[in-house]
Amino acid sequence: MNIIKKHILLIILINISLVFYGQEIINENQAVIEEIIEEIASESDEELDYTSLFDDLNYFINNPLNLNFANETDLEKIQILTEYQIKSLLYYRKNNGNFISIYELQLVDGYTPDIIQRILPFVMVSTVLEKDDFKFSRAIKYGKHQVFIRSQQMLEEQKGYIQEDDSSGYLGNNIKLYTKYKYNYKNKIAWGFTSEKDPGEEFFSGKQQNGFDYYSAHIQINNIGRIKTLSLGDYQLKFGQGLAVWSGMASGKSSYVMDIKKKAQGIKKYSSTDENKFFRGVATTITHEDFDFTVFFSKKKIDANIVLIDTIAEEVQTISSLQNTGYHRTYNEIDDKDAIGETLFGGNISFNREKYKIGLTYLNYNFSADLKKTIKPYNQFEFQGSSNSNISFDYQFAVKDIYFFGEIAHSKNNAIAYINGATTNLAPQVSLSVLHRNYPRNYQAYYSGSFSENTRAINENGLYIGTEIHPIKKWKISAYFDTYKFPWLKFGVNSPSHGYDYLTQIDYFPTRYLSMYIRFKNEIKQKSPSSDSISINDLIDDDKLKLRYHISYKVSESITLKNRIEISKSQIGDNDKESGYLIYQDVQYSPLTFPLKVSFRYAVFDTDSYDTRIYAYENDILYAFSIPAYYSKGTRMYITLKYSVLDNLDVWFRYAQTYFSDKDIIGTGLNEIQGNTKSEVKFQIRYKF
């Protein structure tokens, strides 16, 4: 029996041995949040920071939203409700009075059993409205504090840490350090700070005498008098559909095929670890009747690749690019740190009525040096210079059961981009979403985060159609088709090109304890051949296909099992098809009489190349998110432990290891490891008071 068959047999034996423990379950709210984040992240190929999303959901876990008094903004924060479902709930409450029971949601149009099950941990029903009498003395006395301390380390030695010459390697040790303090009182007032040192960065030594490489702090006040939001320190901005400004995570396509409208939250505190794309200063929103007035100002240093320095004034005059990695491990990376200043200001005015909402956003940002990129055919229309501005108009309104939304935006160079969409229920069992976007090749908006196939809102014209169908009880079909054109050249694509992708997912949830789905996704894009082409129009298709089967079942009050089989295929032009697969077994164990939670995964993978890599979300410690690429041939396992030492003290430990059976060297450059295993440990403590 070969090694792969042995691994598969091990997974089967784990299932058989655990399934006999019983069939009862208690609801684990933390697992619900993880499932929602996993679904949103399932189509991502990068490790985005989901801190803000987690905070929103976790707040409602501890402070359930009262459906009898929730407004549209409150319901949007649950994230998983569509525009139709939000409007439908508000319409039902208006015409039928307050909810008597949470189970009355079954009578609201658009609320299927699976949606109700998903939102139950976040909502409640009560006819009593909690008094909104904020007093600073009560906030100090009854507010909740949390302190986090985390460290993580790669166990195998990487090339960057064993260089004899410091000038060619990493300057610091390979430990990552993270601290976080947060305070919150009924979502009325919050403050906190975050600090981080990445692996390879110095700590209280060398170029980094101030300890951590990155510090962030914030204070935010919400809904006190006419002040809807007041934020001091670090914050995010999210307006309209993200064409002008949308900092933080900008989710795109997923199996939530109806969730295409962005839920703009305006000003939001920032406590994540992206070291560049946030705002630092002051921002506030004042409400008056149906109007919200927002102003913001930000001034901070950002990383950039320096080209020219005025040696007399010791000021950077020219840069070739903006750097967003946040790494400052080598002399070259340290030279890029805080290289230039960024000053930004602007505002938003929104008018909110029950059936429609309109908004106007303006921002202007200035760099202390000129950005001058190396001009190439594909990037000749991108932003150059030291100053830019964007202005946009966004809208949303309802016509019967159809909900329209969109935004049109303008950049300083007179380029105009727009996005328009609509969602509706064609029947109680059938929903439809449509979205069209048009982003010119010369649209310039550094802080945009709108719906797109590209990573930025530039050089794209596309049409998205999604549908969700509930054909019979306990079944759901989700599908989308997205077709797009790139009217100008792209990096690696030497002429205008086009592509499309589509996804179909069939969910089956026979009981509260058992759910499964099968997903098919195909993506075809044009690209230039790697060899010299006869013509610039000589493009080839890059065809990627993925098929996934996933099952989750709760076999007892303390044990949950998850299995996944995923197949990946890739073909570029006339080349031979490449393929790969991933099989994993997850075991989550929470004993009823002991404050311990265990998450374990054992995975087997085999791919022909990196083109057939498969991404899979992993359970991690709190405020850490991992979506690694499974590629080459081997196995991966991890175990995450959470132990509540006391009611106010939690400890996490995580160990993960990837074994490659066909490699003697892992990684490249300074991250190179001599060997075939890659292991990482994480440790975190949280103290609440």
PDB file of N, CA and C in Angstrom, residues 43 82 241 251-262 405 418-424 431-439 450-453 460-468 477-485 499-505 521-522:
ATOM      1  N   GLU A  43     -13.006  31.825  -1.702  1.00  0.00           N
ATOM      2  CA  GLU A  43     -12.555  32.070  -3.073  1.00  0.00           C
ATOM      3  C   GLU A  43     -11.330  32.974  -3.119  1.00  0.00           C
ATOM      4  N   THR A  82     -28.778  39.822   2.787  1.00  0.00           N
ATOM      5  CA  THR A  82     -28.811  40.581   1.543  1.00  0.00           C
ATOM      6  C   THR A  82     -29.689  41.812   1.712  1.00  0.00           C
ATOM      7  N   GLN A 241     -19.957  52.169  -3.008  1.00  0.00           N
ATOM      8  CA  GLN A 241     -19.586  50.826  -3.445  1.00  0.00           C
ATOM      9  C   GLN A 241     -18.072  50.686  -3.577  1.00  0.00           C
ATOM     10  N   SER A 251     -14.287  42.415   0.138  1.00  0.00           N
ATOM     11  CA  SER A 251     -14.650  41.072  -0.305  1.00  0.00           C
ATOM     12  C   SER A 251     -15.214  41.103  -1.723  1.00  0.00           C
ATOM     13  N   GLY A 252     -15.020  40.020  -2.443  1.00  0.00           N
ATOM     14  CA  GLY A 252     -15.491  39.929  -3.820  1.00  0.00           C
ATOM     15  C   GLY A 252     -16.442  38.769  -4.008  1.00  0.00           C
ATOM     16  N   LYS A 253     -16.207  38.004  -5.046  1.00  0.00           N
ATOM     17  CA  LYS A 253     -17.096  36.888  -5.377  1.00  0.00           C
ATOM     18  C   LYS A 253     -16.930  35.744  -4.380  1.00  0.00           C
ATOM     19  N   SER A 254     -18.042  35.113  -4.043  1.00  0.00           N
ATOM     20  CA  SER A 254     -18.032  33.950  -3.159  1.00  0.00           C
ATOM     21  C   SER A 254     -19.304  33.158  -3.419  1.00  0.00           C
ATOM     22  N   SER A 255     -19.507  32.100  -2.638  1.00  0.00           N
ATOM     23  CA  SER A 255     -20.731  31.314  -2.789  1.00  0.00           C
ATOM     24  C   SER A 255     -21.942  32.064  -2.254  1.00  0.00           C
ATOM     25  N   TYR A 256     -21.736  33.187  -1.548  1.00  0.00           N
ATOM     26  CA  TYR A 256     -22.841  34.085  -1.210  1.00  0.00           C
ATOM     27  C   TYR A 256     -23.141  34.920  -2.458  1.00  0.00           C
ATOM     28  N   VAL A 257     -23.776  34.305  -3.427  1.00  0.00           N
ATOM     29  CA  VAL A 257     -23.901  34.899  -4.759  1.00  0.00           C
ATOM     30  C   VAL A 257     -24.789  36.130  -4.773  1.00  0.00           C
ATOM     31  N   MET A 258     -25.631  36.305  -3.781  1.00  0.00           N
ATOM     32  CA  MET A 258     -26.499  37.473  -3.713  1.00  0.00           C
ATOM     33  C   MET A 258     -25.840  38.653  -2.996  1.00  0.00           C
ATOM     34  N   ASP A 259     -24.733  38.399  -2.353  1.00  0.00           N
ATOM     35  CA  ASP A 259     -24.083  39.425  -1.534  1.00  0.00           C
ATOM     36  C   ASP A 259     -23.094  40.215  -2.378  1.00  0.00           C
ATOM     37  N   ILE A 260     -23.611  41.006  -3.303  1.00  0.00           N
ATOM     38  CA  ILE A 260     -22.758  41.782  -4.206  1.00  0.00           C
ATOM     39  C   ILE A 260     -22.759  43.265  -3.867  1.00  0.00           C
ATOM     40  N   LYS A 261     -23.721  43.713  -3.102  1.00  0.00           N
ATOM     41  CA  LYS A 261     -23.769  45.121  -2.702  1.00  0.00           C
ATOM     42  C   LYS A 261     -22.916  45.325  -1.456  1.00  0.00           C
ATOM     43  N   LYS A 262     -22.003  46.252  -1.520  1.00  0.00           N
ATOM     44  CA  LYS A 262     -21.165  46.536  -0.369  1.00  0.00           C
ATOM     45  C   LYS A 262     -21.968  47.264   0.707  1.00  0.00           C
ATOM     46  N   PHE A 405     -28.669  49.707  -6.776  1.00  0.00           N
ATOM     47  CA  PHE A 405     -27.581  50.400  -6.093  1.00  0.00           C
ATOM     48  C   PHE A 405     -26.473  50.678  -7.108  1.00  0.00           C
ATOM     49  N   TYR A 418     -17.814  53.653 -13.160  1.00  0.00           N
ATOM     50  CA  TYR A 418     -19.129  53.453 -12.543  1.00  0.00           C
ATOM     51  C   TYR A 418     -19.414  51.980 -12.333  1.00  0.00           C
ATOM     52  N   ILE A 419     -20.325  51.742 -11.395  1.00  0.00           N
ATOM     53  CA  ILE A 419     -20.782  50.398 -11.076  1.00  0.00           C
ATOM     54  C   ILE A 419     -22.267  50.479 -10.745  1.00  0.00           C
ATOM     55  N   ASN A 420     -23.057  49.551 -11.269  1.00  0.00           N
ATOM     56  CA  ASN A 420     -24.493  49.526 -11.025  1.00  0.00           C
ATOM     57  C   ASN A 420     -24.935  48.078 -10.819  1.00  0.00           C
ATOM     58  N   GLY A 421     -25.867  47.886  -9.914  1.00  0.00           N
ATOM     59  CA  GLY A 421     -26.341  46.539  -9.641  1.00  0.00           C
ATOM     60  C   GLY A 421     -27.762  46.527  -9.137  1.00  0.00           C
ATOM     61  N   ALA A 422     -28.322  45.327  -9.049  1.00  0.00           N
ATOM     62  CA  ALA A 422     -29.688  45.158  -8.554  1.00  0.00           C
ATOM     63  C   ALA A 422     -29.842  43.754  -7.999  1.00  0.00           C
ATOM     64  N   THR A 423     -30.680  43.608  -6.987  1.00  0.00           N
ATOM     65  CA  THR A 423     -31.029  42.303  -6.438  1.00  0.00           C
ATOM     66  C   THR A 423     -32.540  42.229  -6.283  1.00  0.00           C
ATOM     67  N   THR A 424     -33.081  41.029  -6.427  1.00  0.00           N
ATOM     68  CA  THR A 424     -34.522  40.853  -6.295  1.00  0.00           C
ATOM     69  C   THR A 424     -34.857  39.402  -6.012  1.00  0.00           C
ATOM     70  N   SER A 431     -33.903  33.885  -6.081  1.00  0.00           N
ATOM     71  CA  SER A 431     -33.354  35.231  -5.978  1.00  0.00           C
ATOM     72  C   SER A 431     -32.395  35.470  -7.135  1.00  0.00           C
ATOM     73  N   LEU A 432     -32.262  36.736  -7.514  1.00  0.00           N
ATOM     74  CA  LEU A 432     -31.415  37.084  -8.650  1.00  0.00           C
ATOM     75  C   LEU A 432     -30.621  38.344  -8.322  1.00  0.00           C
ATOM     76  N   SER A 433     -29.344  38.339  -8.727  1.00  0.00           N
ATOM     77  CA  SER A 433     -28.497  39.519  -8.565  1.00  0.00           C
ATOM     78  C   SER A 433     -27.791  39.803  -9.881  1.00  0.00           C
ATOM     79  N   VAL A 434     -27.663  41.093 -10.200  1.00  0.00           N
ATOM     80  CA  VAL A 434     -27.001  41.516 -11.435  1.00  0.00           C
ATOM     81  C   VAL A 434     -26.109  42.708 -11.107  1.00  0.00           C
ATOM     82  N   LEU A 435     -24.901  42.706 -11.665  1.00  0.00           N
ATOM     83  CA  LEU A 435     -23.992  43.821 -11.422  1.00  0.00           C
ATOM     84  C   LEU A 435     -23.154  44.078 -12.668  1.00  0.00           C
ATOM     85  N   HIS A 436     -23.082  45.352 -13.060  1.00  0.00           N
ATOM     86  CA  HIS A 436     -22.232  45.759 -14.187  1.00  0.00           C
ATOM     87  C   HIS A 436     -21.258  46.824 -13.705  1.00  0.00           C
ATOM     88  N   ARG A 437     -20.000  46.705 -14.138  1.00  0.00           N
ATOM     89  CA  ARG A 437     -19.008  47.712 -13.781  1.00  0.00           C
ATOM     90  C   ARG A 437     -18.196  48.088 -15.014  1.00  0.00           C
ATOM     91  N   ASN A 438     -17.764  49.343 -15.027  1.00  0.00           N
ATOM     92  CA  ASN A 438     -16.945  49.864 -16.118  1.00  0.00           C
ATOM     93  C   ASN A 438     -15.872  50.766 -15.523  1.00  0.00           C
ATOM     94  N   TYR A 439     -14.634  50.278 -15.518  1.00  0.00           N
ATOM     95  CA  TYR A 439     -13.516  51.015 -14.955  1.00  0.00           C
ATOM     96  C   TYR A 439     -12.522  51.317 -16.085  1.00  0.00           C
ATOM     97  N   SER A 450     -13.679  48.462  -4.862  1.00  0.00           N
ATOM     98  CA  SER A 450     -14.982  48.050  -5.401  1.00  0.00           C
ATOM     99  C   SER A 450     -14.921  46.631  -5.963  1.00  0.00           C
ATOM    100  N   PHE A 451     -16.085  46.115  -6.324  1.00  0.00           N
ATOM    101  CA  PHE A 451     -16.219  44.776  -6.897  1.00  0.00           C
ATOM    102  C   PHE A 451     -15.431  44.730  -8.211  1.00  0.00           C
ATOM    103  N   SER A 452     -14.526  43.768  -8.349  1.00  0.00           N
ATOM    104  CA  SER A 452     -13.741  43.683  -9.576  1.00  0.00           C
ATOM    105  C   SER A 452     -13.066  42.333  -9.686  1.00  0.00           C
ATOM    106  N   GLU A 453     -12.654  41.998 -10.891  1.00  0.00           N
ATOM    107  CA  GLU A 453     -11.844  40.809 -11.120  1.00  0.00           C
ATOM    108  C   GLU A 453     -10.379  41.146 -10.878  1.00  0.00           C
ATOM    109  N   GLU A 460     -11.253  47.615 -16.668  1.00  0.00           N
ATOM    110  CA  GLU A 460     -12.145  46.454 -16.583  1.00  0.00           C
ATOM    111  C   GLU A 460     -13.584  46.842 -16.923  1.00  0.00           C
ATOM    112  N   ASN A 461     -14.217  45.989 -17.679  1.00  0.00           N
ATOM    113  CA  ASN A 461     -15.634  46.125 -18.008  1.00  0.00           C
ATOM    114  C   ASN A 461     -16.261  44.746 -17.831  1.00  0.00           C
ATOM    115  N   GLY A 462     -17.188  44.605 -16.904  1.00  0.00           N
ATOM    116  CA  GLY A 462     -17.689  43.272 -16.606  1.00  0.00           C
ATOM    117  C   GLY A 462     -19.158  43.235 -16.263  1.00  0.00           C
ATOM    118  N   LEU A 463     -19.736  42.036 -16.385  1.00  0.00           N
ATOM    119  CA  LEU A 463     -21.142  41.792 -16.052  1.00  0.00           C
ATOM    120  C   LEU A 463     -21.225  40.525 -15.220  1.00  0.00           C
ATOM    121  N   TYR A 464     -21.854  40.643 -14.048  1.00  0.00           N
ATOM    122  CA  TYR A 464     -22.020  39.529 -13.100  1.00  0.00           C
ATOM    123  C   TYR A 464     -23.496  39.220 -12.952  1.00  0.00           C
ATOM    124  N   ILE A 465     -23.847  37.934 -12.998  1.00  0.00           N
ATOM    125  CA  ILE A 465     -25.222  37.491 -12.763  1.00  0.00           C
ATOM    126  C   ILE A 465     -25.175  36.341 -11.764  1.00  0.00           C
ATOM    127  N   GLY A 466     -25.925  36.464 -10.689  1.00  0.00           N
ATOM    128  CA  GLY A 466     -25.968  35.416  -9.679  1.00  0.00           C
ATOM    129  C   GLY A 466     -27.396  35.028  -9.349  1.00  0.00           C
ATOM    130  N   THR A 467     -27.584  33.803  -8.915  1.00  0.00           N
ATOM    131  CA  THR A 467     -28.919  33.341  -8.528  1.00  0.00           C
ATOM    132  C   THR A 467     -28.819  32.358  -7.376  1.00  0.00           C
ATOM    133  N   GLU A 468     -29.828  32.395  -6.536  1.00  0.00           N
ATOM    134  CA  GLU A 468     -29.940  31.451  -5.424  1.00  0.00           C
ATOM    135  C   GLU A 468     -31.322  30.829  -5.481  1.00  0.00           C
ATOM    136  N   ILE A 477     -29.386  25.840  -4.217  1.00  0.00           N
ATOM    137  CA  ILE A 477     -28.483  25.927  -5.365  1.00  0.00           C
ATOM    138  C   ILE A 477     -28.038  27.381  -5.511  1.00  0.00           C
ATOM    139  N   SER A 478     -26.732  27.607  -5.506  1.00  0.00           N
ATOM    140  CA  SER A 478     -26.168  28.941  -5.694  1.00  0.00           C
ATOM    141  C   SER A 478     -25.292  28.921  -6.940  1.00  0.00           C
ATOM    142  N   ALA A 479     -25.414  29.957  -7.765  1.00  0.00           N
ATOM    143  CA  ALA A 479     -24.611  29.995  -8.994  1.00  0.00           C
ATOM    144  C   ALA A 479     -24.372  31.434  -9.410  1.00  0.00           C
ATOM    145  N   TYR A 480     -23.217  31.665 -10.024  1.00  0.00           N
ATOM    146  CA  TYR A 480     -22.965  32.968 -10.650  1.00  0.00           C
ATOM    147  C   TYR A 480     -22.181  32.772 -11.937  1.00  0.00           C
ATOM    148  N   PHE A 481     -22.317  33.751 -12.814  1.00  0.00           N
ATOM    149  CA  PHE A 481     -21.526  33.814 -14.039  1.00  0.00           C
ATOM    150  C   PHE A 481     -21.008  35.236 -14.164  1.00  0.00           C
ATOM    151  N   ASP A 482     -19.708  35.385 -14.324  1.00  0.00           N
ATOM    152  CA  ASP A 482     -19.094  36.703 -14.416  1.00  0.00           C
ATOM    153  C   ASP A 482     -18.227  36.754 -15.661  1.00  0.00           C
ATOM    154  N   THR A 483     -18.548  37.670 -16.567  1.00  0.00           N
ATOM    155  CA  THR A 483     -17.753  37.842 -17.782  1.00  0.00           C
ATOM    156  C   THR A 483     -17.147  39.238 -17.774  1.00  0.00           C
ATOM    157  N   TYR A 484     -15.892  39.353 -18.229  1.00  0.00           N
ATOM    158  CA  TYR A 484     -15.200  40.629 -18.116  1.00  0.00           C
ATOM    159  C   TYR A 484     -14.221  40.796 -19.275  1.00  0.00           C
ATOM    160  N   LYS A 485     -13.997  42.081 -19.594  1.00  0.00           N
ATOM    161  CA  LYS A 485     -13.017  42.459 -20.615  1.00  0.00           C
ATOM    162  C   LYS A 485     -12.011  43.416 -19.995  1.00  0.00           C
ATOM    163  N   GLY A 499     -12.119  37.409 -20.314  1.00  0.00           N
ATOM    164  CA  GLY A 499     -12.216  36.162 -19.562  1.00  0.00           C
ATOM    165  C   GLY A 499     -13.585  36.012 -18.944  1.00  0.00           C
ATOM    166  N   TYR A 500     -13.794  34.897 -18.306  1.00  0.00           N
ATOM    167  CA  TYR A 500     -15.051  34.664 -17.586  1.00  0.00           C
ATOM    168  C   TYR A 500     -14.827  33.573 -16.557  1.00  0.00           C
ATOM    169  N   ASP A 501     -15.671  33.550 -15.563  1.00  0.00           N
ATOM    170  CA  ASP A 501     -15.674  32.445 -14.600  1.00  0.00           C
ATOM    171  C   ASP A 501     -17.090  32.222 -14.114  1.00  0.00           C
ATOM    172  N   TYR A 502     -17.355  31.006 -13.715  1.00  0.00           N
ATOM    173  CA  TYR A 502     -18.679  30.678 -13.191  1.00  0.00           C
ATOM    174  C   TYR A 502     -18.539  29.661 -12.076  1.00  0.00           C
ATOM    175  N   LEU A 503     -19.499  29.704 -11.190  1.00  0.00           N
ATOM    176  CA  LEU A 503     -19.511  28.830 -10.013  1.00  0.00           C
ATOM    177  C   LEU A 503     -20.915  28.290  -9.807  1.00  0.00           C
ATOM    178  N   THR A 504     -20.996  27.027  -9.459  1.00  0.00           N
ATOM    179  CA  THR A 504     -22.253  26.405  -9.066  1.00  0.00           C
ATOM    180  C   THR A 504     -22.024  25.624  -7.783  1.00  0.00           C
ATOM    181  N   GLN A 505     -22.859  25.866  -6.795  1.00  0.00           N
ATOM    182  CA  GLN A 505     -22.749  25.145  -5.528  1.00  0.00           C
ATOM    183  C   GLN A 505     -24.123  24.621  -5.120  1.00  0.00           C
ATOM    184  N   LYS A 521     -16.251  25.188 -10.008  1.00  0.00           N
ATOM    185  CA  LYS A 521     -15.854  26.517 -10.457  1.00  0.00           C
ATOM    186  C   LYS A 521     -14.907  26.393 -11.641  1.00  0.00           C
ATOM    187  N   ASN A 522     -15.153  27.203 -12.668  1.00  0.00           N
ATOM    188  CA  ASN A 522     -14.302  27.229 -13.851  1.00  0.00           C
ATOM    189  C   ASN A 522     -13.954  28.686 -14.170  1.00  0.00           C
TER     190      ASN A 522
END
